[in-house]
mmCIF file with all atom_site columns, C-alpha atoms in Angstrom:
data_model
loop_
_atom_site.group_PDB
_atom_site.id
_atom_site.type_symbol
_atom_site.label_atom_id
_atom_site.label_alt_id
_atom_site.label_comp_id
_atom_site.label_asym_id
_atom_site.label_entity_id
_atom_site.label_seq_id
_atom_site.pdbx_PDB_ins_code
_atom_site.Cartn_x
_atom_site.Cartn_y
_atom_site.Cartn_z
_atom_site.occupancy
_atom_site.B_iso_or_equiv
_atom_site.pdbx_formal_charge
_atom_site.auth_seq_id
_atom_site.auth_comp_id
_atom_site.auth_asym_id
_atom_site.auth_atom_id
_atom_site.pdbx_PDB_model_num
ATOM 1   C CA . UNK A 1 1   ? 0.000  0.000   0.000   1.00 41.00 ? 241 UNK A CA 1
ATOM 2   C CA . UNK A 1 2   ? 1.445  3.201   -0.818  1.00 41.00 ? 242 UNK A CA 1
ATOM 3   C CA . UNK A 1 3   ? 1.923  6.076   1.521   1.00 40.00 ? 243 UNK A CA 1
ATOM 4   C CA . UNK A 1 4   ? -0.472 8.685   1.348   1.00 38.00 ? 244 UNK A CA 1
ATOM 5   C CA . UNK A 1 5   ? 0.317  11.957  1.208   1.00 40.00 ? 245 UNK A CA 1
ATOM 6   C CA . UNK A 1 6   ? -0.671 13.158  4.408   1.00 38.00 ? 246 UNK A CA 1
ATOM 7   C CA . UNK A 1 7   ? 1.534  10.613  5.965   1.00 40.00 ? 247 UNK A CA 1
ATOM 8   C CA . UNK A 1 8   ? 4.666  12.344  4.198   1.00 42.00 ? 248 UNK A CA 1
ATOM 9   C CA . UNK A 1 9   ? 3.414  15.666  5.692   1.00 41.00 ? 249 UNK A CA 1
ATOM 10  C CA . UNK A 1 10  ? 3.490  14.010  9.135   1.00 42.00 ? 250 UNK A CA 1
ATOM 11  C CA . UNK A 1 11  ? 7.046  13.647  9.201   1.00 42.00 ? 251 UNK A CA 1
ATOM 12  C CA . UNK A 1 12  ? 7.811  17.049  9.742   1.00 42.00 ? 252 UNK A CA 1
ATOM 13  C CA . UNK A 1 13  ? 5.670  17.083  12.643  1.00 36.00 ? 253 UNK A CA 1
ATOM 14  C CA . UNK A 1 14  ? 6.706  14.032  13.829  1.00 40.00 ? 254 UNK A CA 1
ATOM 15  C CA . UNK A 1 15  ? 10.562 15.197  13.214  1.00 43.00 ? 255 UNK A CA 1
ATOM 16  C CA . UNK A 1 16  ? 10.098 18.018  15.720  1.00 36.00 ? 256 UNK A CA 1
ATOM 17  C CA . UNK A 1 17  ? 8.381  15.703  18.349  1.00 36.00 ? 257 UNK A CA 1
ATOM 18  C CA . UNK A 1 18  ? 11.275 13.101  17.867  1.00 39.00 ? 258 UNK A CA 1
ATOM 19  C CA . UNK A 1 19  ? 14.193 15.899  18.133  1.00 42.00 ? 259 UNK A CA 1
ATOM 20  C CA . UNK A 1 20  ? 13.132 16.672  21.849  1.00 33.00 ? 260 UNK A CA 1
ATOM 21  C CA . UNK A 1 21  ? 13.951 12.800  23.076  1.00 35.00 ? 261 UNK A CA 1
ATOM 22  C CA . UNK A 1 22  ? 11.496 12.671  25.168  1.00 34.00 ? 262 UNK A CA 1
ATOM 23  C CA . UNK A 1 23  ? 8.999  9.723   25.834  1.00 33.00 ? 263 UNK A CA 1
ATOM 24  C CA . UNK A 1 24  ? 5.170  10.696  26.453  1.00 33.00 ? 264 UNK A CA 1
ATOM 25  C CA . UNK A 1 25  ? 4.080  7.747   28.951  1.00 35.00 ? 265 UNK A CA 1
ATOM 26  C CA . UNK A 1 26  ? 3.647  7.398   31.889  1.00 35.00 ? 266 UNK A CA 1
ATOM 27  C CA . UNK A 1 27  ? 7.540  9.043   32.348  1.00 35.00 ? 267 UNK A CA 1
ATOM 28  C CA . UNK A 1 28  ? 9.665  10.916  30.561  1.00 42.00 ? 268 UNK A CA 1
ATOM 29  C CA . UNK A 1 29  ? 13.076 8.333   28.886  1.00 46.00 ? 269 UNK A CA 1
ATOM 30  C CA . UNK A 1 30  ? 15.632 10.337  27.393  1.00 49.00 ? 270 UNK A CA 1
ATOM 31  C CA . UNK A 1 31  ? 16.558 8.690   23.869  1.00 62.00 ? 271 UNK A CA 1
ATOM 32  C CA . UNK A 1 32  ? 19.692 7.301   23.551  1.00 86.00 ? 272 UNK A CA 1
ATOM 33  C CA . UNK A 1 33  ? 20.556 7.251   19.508  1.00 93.00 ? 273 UNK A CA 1
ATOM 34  C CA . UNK A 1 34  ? 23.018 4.514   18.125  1.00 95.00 ? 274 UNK A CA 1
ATOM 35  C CA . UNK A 1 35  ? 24.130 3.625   15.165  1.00 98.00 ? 275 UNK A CA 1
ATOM 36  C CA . UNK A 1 36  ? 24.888 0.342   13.387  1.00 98.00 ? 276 UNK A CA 1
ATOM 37  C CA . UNK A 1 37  ? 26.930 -0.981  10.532  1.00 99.00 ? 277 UNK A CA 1
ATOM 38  C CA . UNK A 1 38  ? 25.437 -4.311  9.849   1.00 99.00 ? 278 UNK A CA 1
ATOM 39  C CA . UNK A 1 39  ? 26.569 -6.873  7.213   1.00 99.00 ? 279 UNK A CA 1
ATOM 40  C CA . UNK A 1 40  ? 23.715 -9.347  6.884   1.00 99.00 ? 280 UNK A CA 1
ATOM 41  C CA . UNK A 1 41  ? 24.228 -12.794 4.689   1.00 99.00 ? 281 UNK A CA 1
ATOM 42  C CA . UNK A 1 42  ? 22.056 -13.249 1.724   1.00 99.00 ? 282 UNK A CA 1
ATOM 43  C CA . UNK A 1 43  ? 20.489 -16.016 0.024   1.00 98.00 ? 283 UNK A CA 1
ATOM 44  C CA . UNK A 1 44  ? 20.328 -15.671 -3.347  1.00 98.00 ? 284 UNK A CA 1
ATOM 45  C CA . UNK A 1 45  ? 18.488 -18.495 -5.909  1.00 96.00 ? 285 UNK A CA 1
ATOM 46  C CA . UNK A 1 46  ? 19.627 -17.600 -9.810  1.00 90.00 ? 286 UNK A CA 1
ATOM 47  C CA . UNK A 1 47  ? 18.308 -20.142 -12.614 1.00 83.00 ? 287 UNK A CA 1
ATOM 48  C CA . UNK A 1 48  ? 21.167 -21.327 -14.777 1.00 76.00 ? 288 UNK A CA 1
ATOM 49  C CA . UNK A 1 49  ? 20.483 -24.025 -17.760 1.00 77.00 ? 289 UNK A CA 1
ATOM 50  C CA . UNK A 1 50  ? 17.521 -24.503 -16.133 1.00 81.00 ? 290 UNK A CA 1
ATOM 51  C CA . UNK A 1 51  ? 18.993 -25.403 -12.476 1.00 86.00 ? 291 UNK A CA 1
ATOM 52  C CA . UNK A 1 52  ? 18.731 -23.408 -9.693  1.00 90.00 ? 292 UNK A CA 1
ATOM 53  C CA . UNK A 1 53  ? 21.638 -22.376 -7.973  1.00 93.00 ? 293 UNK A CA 1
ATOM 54  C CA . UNK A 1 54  ? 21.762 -20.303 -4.450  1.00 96.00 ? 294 UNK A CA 1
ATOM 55  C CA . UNK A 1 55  ? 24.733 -17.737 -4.143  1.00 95.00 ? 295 UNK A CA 1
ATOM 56  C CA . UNK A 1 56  ? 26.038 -17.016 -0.877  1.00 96.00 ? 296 UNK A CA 1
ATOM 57  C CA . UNK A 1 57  ? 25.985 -13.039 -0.891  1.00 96.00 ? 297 UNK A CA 1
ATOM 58  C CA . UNK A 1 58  ? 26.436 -10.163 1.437   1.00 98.00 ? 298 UNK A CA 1
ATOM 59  C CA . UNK A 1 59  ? 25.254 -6.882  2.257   1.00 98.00 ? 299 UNK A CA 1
ATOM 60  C CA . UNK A 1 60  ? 26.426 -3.666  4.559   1.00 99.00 ? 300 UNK A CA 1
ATOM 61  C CA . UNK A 1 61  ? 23.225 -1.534  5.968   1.00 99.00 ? 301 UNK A CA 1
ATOM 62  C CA . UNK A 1 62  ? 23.739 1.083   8.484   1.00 99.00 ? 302 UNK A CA 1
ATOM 63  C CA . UNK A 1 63  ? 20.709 1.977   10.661  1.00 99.00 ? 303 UNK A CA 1
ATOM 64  C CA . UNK A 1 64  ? 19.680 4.791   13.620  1.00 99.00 ? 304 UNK A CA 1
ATOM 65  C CA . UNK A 1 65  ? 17.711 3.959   15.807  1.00 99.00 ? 305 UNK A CA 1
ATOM 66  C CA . UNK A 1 66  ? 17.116 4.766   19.835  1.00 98.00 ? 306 UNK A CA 1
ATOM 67  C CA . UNK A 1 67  ? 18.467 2.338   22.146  1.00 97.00 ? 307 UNK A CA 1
ATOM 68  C CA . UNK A 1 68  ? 15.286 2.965   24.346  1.00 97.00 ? 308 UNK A CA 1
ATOM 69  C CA . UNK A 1 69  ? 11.831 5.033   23.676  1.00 97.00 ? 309 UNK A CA 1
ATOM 70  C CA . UNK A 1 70  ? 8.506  5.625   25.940  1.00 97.00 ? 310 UNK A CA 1
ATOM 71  C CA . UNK A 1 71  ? 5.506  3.479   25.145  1.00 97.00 ? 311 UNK A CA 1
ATOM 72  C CA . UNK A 1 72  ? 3.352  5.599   22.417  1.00 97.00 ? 312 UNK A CA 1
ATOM 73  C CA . UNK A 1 73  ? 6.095  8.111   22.148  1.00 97.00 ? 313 UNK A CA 1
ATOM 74  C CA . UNK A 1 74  ? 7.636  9.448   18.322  1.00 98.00 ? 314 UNK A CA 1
ATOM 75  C CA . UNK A 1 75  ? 11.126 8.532   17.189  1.00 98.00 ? 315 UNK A CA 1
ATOM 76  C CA . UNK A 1 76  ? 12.870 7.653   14.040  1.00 98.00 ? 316 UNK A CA 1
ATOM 77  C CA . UNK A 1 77  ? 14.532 4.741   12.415  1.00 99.00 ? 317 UNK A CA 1
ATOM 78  C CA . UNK A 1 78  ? 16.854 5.448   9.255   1.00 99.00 ? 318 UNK A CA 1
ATOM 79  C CA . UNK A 1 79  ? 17.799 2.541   6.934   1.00 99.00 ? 319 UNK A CA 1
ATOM 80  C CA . UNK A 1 80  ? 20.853 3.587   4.967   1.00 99.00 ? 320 UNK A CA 1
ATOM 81  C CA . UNK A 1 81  ? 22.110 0.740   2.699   1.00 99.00 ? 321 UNK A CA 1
ATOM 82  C CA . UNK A 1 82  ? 25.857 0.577   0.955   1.00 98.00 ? 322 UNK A CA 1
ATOM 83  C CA . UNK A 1 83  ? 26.228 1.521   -2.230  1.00 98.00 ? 323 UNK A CA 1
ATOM 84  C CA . UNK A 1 84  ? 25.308 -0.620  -4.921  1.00 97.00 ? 324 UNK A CA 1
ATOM 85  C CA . UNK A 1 85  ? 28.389 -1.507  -7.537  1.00 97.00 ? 325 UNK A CA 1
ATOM 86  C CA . UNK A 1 86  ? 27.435 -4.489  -9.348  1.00 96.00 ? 326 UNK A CA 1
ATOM 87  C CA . UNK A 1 87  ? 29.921 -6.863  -10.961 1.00 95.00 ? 327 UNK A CA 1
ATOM 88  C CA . UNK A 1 88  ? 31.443 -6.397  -14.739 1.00 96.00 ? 328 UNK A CA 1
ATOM 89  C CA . UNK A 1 89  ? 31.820 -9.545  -15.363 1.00 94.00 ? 329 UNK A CA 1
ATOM 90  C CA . UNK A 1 90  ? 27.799 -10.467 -14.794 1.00 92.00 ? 330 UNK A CA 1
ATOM 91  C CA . UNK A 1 91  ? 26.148 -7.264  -15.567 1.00 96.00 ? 331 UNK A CA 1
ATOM 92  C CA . UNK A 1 92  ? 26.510 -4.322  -18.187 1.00 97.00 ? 332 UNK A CA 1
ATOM 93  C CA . UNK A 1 93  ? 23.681 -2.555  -15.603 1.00 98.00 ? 333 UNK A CA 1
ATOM 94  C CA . UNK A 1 94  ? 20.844 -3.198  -12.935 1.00 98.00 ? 334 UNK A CA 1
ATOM 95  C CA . UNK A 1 95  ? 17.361 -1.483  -12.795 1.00 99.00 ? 335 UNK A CA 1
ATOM 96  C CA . UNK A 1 96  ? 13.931 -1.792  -10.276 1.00 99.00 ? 336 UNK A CA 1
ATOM 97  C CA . UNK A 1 97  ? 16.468 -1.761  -7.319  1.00 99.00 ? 337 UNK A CA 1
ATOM 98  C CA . UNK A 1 98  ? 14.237 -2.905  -4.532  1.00 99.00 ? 338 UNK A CA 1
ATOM 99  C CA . UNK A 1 99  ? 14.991 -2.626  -0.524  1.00 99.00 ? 339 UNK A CA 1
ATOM 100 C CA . UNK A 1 100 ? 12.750 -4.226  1.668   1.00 99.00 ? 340 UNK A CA 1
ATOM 101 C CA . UNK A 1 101 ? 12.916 -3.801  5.503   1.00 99.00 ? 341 UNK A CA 1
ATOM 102 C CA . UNK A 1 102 ? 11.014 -5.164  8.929   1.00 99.00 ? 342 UNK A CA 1
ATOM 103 C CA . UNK A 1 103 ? 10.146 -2.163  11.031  1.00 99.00 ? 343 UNK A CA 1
ATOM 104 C CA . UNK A 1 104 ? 9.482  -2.427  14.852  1.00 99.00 ? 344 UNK A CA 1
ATOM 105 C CA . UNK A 1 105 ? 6.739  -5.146  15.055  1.00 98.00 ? 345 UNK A CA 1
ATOM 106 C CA . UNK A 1 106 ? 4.069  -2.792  16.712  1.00 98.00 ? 346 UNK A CA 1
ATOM 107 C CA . UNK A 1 107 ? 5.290  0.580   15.867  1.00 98.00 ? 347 UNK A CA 1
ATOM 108 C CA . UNK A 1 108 ? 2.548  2.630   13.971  1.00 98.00 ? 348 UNK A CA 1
ATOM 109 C CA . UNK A 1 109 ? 4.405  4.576   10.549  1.00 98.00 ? 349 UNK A CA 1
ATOM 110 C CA . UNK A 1 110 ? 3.765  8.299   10.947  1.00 98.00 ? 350 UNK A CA 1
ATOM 111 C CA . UNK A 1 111 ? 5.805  9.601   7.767   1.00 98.00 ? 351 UNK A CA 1
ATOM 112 C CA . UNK A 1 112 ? 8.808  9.374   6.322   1.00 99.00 ? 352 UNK A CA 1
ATOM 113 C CA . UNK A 1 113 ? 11.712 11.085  4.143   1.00 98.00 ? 353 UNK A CA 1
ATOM 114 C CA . UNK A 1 114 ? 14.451 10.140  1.402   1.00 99.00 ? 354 UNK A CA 1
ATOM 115 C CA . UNK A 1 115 ? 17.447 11.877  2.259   1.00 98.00 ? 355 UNK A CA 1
ATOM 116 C CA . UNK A 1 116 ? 21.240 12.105  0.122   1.00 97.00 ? 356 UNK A CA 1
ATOM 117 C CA . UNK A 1 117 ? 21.680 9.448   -2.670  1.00 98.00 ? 357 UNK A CA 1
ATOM 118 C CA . UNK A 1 118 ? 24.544 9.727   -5.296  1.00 98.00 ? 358 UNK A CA 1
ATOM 119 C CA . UNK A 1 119 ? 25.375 9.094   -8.767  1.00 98.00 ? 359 UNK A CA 1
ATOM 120 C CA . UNK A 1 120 ? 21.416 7.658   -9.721  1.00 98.00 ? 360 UNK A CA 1
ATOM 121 C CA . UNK A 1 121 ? 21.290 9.740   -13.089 1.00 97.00 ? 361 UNK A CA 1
ATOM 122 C CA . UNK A 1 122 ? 17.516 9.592   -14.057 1.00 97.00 ? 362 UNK A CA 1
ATOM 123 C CA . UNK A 1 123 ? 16.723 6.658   -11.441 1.00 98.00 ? 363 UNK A CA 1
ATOM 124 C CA . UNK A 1 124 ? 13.434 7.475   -9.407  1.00 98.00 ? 364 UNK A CA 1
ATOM 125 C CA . UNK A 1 125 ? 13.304 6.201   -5.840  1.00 99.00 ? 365 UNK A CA 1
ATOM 126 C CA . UNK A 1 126 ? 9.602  5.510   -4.196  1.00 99.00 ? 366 UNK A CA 1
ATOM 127 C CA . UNK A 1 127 ? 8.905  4.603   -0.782  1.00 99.00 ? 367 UNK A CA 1
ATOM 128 C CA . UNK A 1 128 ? 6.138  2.040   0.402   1.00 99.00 ? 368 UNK A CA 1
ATOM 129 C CA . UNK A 1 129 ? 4.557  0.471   3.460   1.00 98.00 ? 369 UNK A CA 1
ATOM 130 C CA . UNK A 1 130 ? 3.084  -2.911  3.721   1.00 98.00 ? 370 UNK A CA 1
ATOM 131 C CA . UNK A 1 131 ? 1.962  -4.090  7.364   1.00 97.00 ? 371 UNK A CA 1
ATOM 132 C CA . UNK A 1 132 ? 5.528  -4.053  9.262   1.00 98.00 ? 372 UNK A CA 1
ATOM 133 C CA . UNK A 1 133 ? 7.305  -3.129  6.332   1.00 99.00 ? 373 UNK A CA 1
ATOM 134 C CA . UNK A 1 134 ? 8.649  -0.522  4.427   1.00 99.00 ? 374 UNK A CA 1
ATOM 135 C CA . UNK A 1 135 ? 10.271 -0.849  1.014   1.00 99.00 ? 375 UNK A CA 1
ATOM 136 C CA . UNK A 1 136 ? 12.729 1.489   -1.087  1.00 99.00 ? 376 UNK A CA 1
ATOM 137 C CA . UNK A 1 137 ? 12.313 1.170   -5.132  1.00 99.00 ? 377 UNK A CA 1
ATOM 138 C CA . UNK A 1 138 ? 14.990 2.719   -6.964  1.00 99.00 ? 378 UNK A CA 1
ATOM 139 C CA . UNK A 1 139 ? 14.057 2.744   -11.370 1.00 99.00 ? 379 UNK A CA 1
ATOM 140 C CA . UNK A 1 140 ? 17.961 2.832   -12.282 1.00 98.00 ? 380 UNK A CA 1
ATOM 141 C CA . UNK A 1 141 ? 19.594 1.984   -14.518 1.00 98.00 ? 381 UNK A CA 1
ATOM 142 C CA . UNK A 1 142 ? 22.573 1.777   -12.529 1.00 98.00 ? 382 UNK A CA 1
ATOM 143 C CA . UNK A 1 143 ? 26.047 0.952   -15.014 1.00 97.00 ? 383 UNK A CA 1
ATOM 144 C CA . UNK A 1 144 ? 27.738 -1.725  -13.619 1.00 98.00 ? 384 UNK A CA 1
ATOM 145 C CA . UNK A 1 145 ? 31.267 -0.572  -12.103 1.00 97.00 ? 385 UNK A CA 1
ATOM 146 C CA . UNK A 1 146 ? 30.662 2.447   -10.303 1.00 97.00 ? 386 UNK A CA 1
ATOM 147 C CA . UNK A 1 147 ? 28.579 2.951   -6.929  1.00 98.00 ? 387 UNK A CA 1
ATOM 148 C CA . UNK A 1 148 ? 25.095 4.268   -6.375  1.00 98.00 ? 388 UNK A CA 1
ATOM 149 C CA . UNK A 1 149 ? 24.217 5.060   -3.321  1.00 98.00 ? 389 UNK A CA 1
ATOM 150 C CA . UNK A 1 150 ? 20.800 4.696   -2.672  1.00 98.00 ? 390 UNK A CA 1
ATOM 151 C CA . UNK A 1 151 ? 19.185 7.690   -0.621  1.00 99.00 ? 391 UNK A CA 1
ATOM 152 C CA . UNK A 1 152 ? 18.760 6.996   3.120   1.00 99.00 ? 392 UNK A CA 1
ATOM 153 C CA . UNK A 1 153 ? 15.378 6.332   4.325   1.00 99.00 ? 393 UNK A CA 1
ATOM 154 C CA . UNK A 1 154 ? 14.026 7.601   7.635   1.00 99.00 ? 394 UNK A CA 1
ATOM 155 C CA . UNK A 1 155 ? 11.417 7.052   9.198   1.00 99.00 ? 395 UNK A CA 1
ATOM 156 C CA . UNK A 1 156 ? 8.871  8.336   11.698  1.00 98.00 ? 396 UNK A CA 1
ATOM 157 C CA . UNK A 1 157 ? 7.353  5.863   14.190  1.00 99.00 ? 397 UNK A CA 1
ATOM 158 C CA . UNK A 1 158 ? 4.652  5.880   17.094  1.00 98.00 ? 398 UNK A CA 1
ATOM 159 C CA . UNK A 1 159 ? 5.976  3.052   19.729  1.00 98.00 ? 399 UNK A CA 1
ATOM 160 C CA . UNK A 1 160 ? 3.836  0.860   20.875  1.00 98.00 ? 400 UNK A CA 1
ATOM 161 C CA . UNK A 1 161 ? 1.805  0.913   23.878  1.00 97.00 ? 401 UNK A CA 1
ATOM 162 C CA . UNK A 1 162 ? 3.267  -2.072  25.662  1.00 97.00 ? 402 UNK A CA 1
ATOM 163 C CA . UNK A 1 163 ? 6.400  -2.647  27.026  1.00 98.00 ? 403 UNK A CA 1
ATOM 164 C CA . UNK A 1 164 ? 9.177  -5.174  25.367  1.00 98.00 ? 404 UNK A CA 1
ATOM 165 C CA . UNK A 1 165 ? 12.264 -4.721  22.954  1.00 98.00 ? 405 UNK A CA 1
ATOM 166 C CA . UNK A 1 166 ? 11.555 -3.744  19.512  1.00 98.00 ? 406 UNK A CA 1
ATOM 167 C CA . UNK A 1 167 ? 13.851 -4.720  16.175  1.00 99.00 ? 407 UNK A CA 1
ATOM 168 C CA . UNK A 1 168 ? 14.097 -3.838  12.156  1.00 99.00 ? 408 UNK A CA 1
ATOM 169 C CA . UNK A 1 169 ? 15.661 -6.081  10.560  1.00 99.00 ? 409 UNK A CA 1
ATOM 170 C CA . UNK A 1 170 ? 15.908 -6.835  6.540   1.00 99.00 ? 410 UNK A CA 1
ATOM 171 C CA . UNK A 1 171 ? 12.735 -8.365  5.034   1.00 99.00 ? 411 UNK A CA 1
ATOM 172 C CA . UNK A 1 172 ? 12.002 -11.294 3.236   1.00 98.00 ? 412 UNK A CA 1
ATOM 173 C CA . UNK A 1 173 ? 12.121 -15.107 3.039   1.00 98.00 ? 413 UNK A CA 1
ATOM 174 C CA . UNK A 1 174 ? 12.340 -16.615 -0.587  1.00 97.00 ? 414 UNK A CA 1
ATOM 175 C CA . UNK A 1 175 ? 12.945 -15.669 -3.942  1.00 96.00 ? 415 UNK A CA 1
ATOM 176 C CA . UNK A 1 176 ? 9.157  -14.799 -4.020  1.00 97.00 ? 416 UNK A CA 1
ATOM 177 C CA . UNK A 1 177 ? 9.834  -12.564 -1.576  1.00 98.00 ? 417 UNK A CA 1
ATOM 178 C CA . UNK A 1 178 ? 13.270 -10.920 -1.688  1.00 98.00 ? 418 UNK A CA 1
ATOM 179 C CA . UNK A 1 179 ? 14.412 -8.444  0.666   1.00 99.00 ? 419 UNK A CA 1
ATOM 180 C CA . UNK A 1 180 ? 17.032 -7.136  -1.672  1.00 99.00 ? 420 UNK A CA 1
ATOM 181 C CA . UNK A 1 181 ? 16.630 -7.675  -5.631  1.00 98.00 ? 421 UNK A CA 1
ATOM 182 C CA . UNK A 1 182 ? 17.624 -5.829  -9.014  1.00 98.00 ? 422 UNK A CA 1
ATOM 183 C CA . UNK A 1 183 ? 16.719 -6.888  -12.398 1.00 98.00 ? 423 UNK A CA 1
ATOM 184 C CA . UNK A 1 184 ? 20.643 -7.401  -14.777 1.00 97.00 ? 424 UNK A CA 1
ATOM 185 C CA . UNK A 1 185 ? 21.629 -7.577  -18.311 1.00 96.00 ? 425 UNK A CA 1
ATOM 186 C CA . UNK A 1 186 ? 24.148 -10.001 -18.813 1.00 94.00 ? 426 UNK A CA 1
ATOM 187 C CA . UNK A 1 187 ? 27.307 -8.768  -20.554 1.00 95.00 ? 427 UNK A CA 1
ATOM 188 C CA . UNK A 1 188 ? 28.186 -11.827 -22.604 1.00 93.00 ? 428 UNK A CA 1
ATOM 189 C CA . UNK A 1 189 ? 24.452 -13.427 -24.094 1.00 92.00 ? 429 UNK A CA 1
ATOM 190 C CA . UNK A 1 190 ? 22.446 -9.553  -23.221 1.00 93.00 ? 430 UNK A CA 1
ATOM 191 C CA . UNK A 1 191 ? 19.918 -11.681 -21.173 1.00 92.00 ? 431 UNK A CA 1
ATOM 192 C CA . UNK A 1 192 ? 17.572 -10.225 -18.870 1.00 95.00 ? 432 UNK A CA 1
ATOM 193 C CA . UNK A 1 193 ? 16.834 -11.472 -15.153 1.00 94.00 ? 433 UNK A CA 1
ATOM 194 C CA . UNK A 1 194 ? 16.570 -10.906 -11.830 1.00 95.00 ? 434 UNK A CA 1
ATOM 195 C CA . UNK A 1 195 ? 18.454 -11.150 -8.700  1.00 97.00 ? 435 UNK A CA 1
ATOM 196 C CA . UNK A 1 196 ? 16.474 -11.737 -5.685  1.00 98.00 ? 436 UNK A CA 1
ATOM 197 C CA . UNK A 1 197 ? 17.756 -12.460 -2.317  1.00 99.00 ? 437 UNK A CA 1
ATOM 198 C CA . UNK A 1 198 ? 16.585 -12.798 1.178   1.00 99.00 ? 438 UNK A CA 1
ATOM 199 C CA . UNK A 1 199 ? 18.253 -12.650 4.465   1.00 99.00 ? 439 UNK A CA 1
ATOM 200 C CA . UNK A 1 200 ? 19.982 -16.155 5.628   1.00 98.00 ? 440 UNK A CA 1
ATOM 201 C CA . UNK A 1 201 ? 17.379 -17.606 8.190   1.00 98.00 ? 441 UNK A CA 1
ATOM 202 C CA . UNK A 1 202 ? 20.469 -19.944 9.708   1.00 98.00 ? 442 UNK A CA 1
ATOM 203 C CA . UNK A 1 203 ? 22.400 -16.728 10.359  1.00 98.00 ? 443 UNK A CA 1
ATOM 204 C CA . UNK A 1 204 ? 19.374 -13.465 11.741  1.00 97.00 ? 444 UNK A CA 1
ATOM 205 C CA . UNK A 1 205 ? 20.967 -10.086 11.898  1.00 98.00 ? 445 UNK A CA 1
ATOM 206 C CA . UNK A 1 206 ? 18.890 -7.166  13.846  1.00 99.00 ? 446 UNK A CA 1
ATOM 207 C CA . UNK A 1 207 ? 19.675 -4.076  12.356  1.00 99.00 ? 447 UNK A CA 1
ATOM 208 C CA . UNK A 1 208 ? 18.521 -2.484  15.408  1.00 99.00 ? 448 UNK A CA 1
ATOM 209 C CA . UNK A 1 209 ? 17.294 -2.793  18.810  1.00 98.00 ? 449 UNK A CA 1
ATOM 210 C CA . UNK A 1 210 ? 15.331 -0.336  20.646  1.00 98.00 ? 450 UNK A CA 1
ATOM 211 C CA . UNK A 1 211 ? 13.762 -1.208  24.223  1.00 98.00 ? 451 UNK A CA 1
ATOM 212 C CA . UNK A 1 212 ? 10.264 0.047   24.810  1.00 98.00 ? 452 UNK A CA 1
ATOM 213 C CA . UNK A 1 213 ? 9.855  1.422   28.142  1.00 96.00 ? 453 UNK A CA 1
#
C-alpha cells in the first residue's frame, strides 16, 4: 500500500516531536541514539540451464535507531544501505532496485523522508509500506562498475503501547519474496533477469534494537 500523502506531511511534525527525546508515557526516557553498521548474509536463488543455484551473498546496511523510547512516544529509524556496484563480469547494468525492511513489530508509521543518494542519473526512488514493512524502489539503470548510493530512508514511528524490545531487521524469506533484488543484463548473451535475495534464516541479523519502556 502506498503512503499517502498526508503521511509524508506528518514527518515534519513528527521530526520536531522526535528531536526533543522525550517519551510521552507514563515518564519521561531520554533517547539514547546509536548507530549500526550491519553486514547481513544473503540467500540468493539464480536459474542457470535450467537449475537453480543459491549464491552465498552479502550486504552492509547502516541503521539509527534509539536504544530505548517511551511506550506511544515518536522517534525515528533510518535505513541507509551501501552503495550498490554491481559486478562487470555479470552485468553491463541493474534497474527496479528494490529494498525491503522489517520495522518495529508494533510501531505505527507516521511519515517518512528520502534523504542524500549519489550518482542515480535519471533513477526514481519511491517509498512504500506494507503491514511491518517498508520498502525502497529505486528505477535505475545503474552501469555496472561504479557505486550508487541509494538515498537513506528515515522514518517516523509511534511506539507501541506495551512494554518489550523492539527490532528492524531486513525483510524477506524466498525468492518470491526478496528483501534485496535488481533486475541485470548479462554482458556476454544480453539476457535479462533478476536477482532476488533474502536474508539467511540460519544466520538473523537485527539491524537495530530499541527497548520500549
Amino acid at each position: 500500500m502506498r503512503t499517502s500523502r498526508a503521511l509524508k506531511r506528518s514527518l515534519a511534525v513528527a521530526a520536531v516531536v522526535a528531536s526533543t527525546a522525550v517519551a510521552f508515557s507514563g515518564s519521561a526516557v531520554a533517547a539514547t541514539t546509536a548507530t549500526t553498521t550491519s553486514n547481513v548474509p544473503l540467500l540468493c536463488p539464480v536459474e542457470y540451464q535450467g537449475q537453480t543455484y543459491v549464491l552465498n551473498y552479502a550486504r552492509d546496511y547502516t541503521v539509527t535507531a534509539p536504544a530505548n523510547v517511551g511506550r506511544n512516544s515518536v522517534f525515528t529509524v533510518s535505513f541507509d544501505p551501501a552503495p550498490i556496484n554491481p559486478r562487470t563480469e555479470f552485468n553491463t547494468k541493474v534497474w527496479d532496485v528494490k529494498f525491503v525492511y522489517n520495522l518495529p513489530a508494533g510501531a505505527k508509521v507516521l511519515g517518512y523522508s528520502l534523504v542524500g543518494g549519489s550518482n542515480l542519473g535519471n533513477s526514481k526512488q519511491t517509498v512504500e509500506f506494507e503491514p511491518g514493512r517498508a520498502i525502497v524502489k529505486a528505477t535505475g539503470p545503474f552501469k555496472a562498475g561504479e557505486d550508487a548510493d541509494v538515498p537513506t530512508l528515515k522514518v517516523a514511528l509511534r511506539a507501541p503501547s506495551t512494554p518489550g524490545e523492539v527490532t528492524t531487521s531486513i525483510a524477506g524469506t524466498s525468492a518470491a519474496d526478496p528483501g534485496f533484488r535488481w533486475t541485470a543484463e548479462d554482458p556476454t548473451t544480453f539476457e535479462v533477469g533478476t536477482l532476488p535475495c533474502y536474508p539467511d534464516p540460519a544466520k538473523p541479523v537485527a539491524l537495530s534494537k530499541t527497548q520500549v519502556r
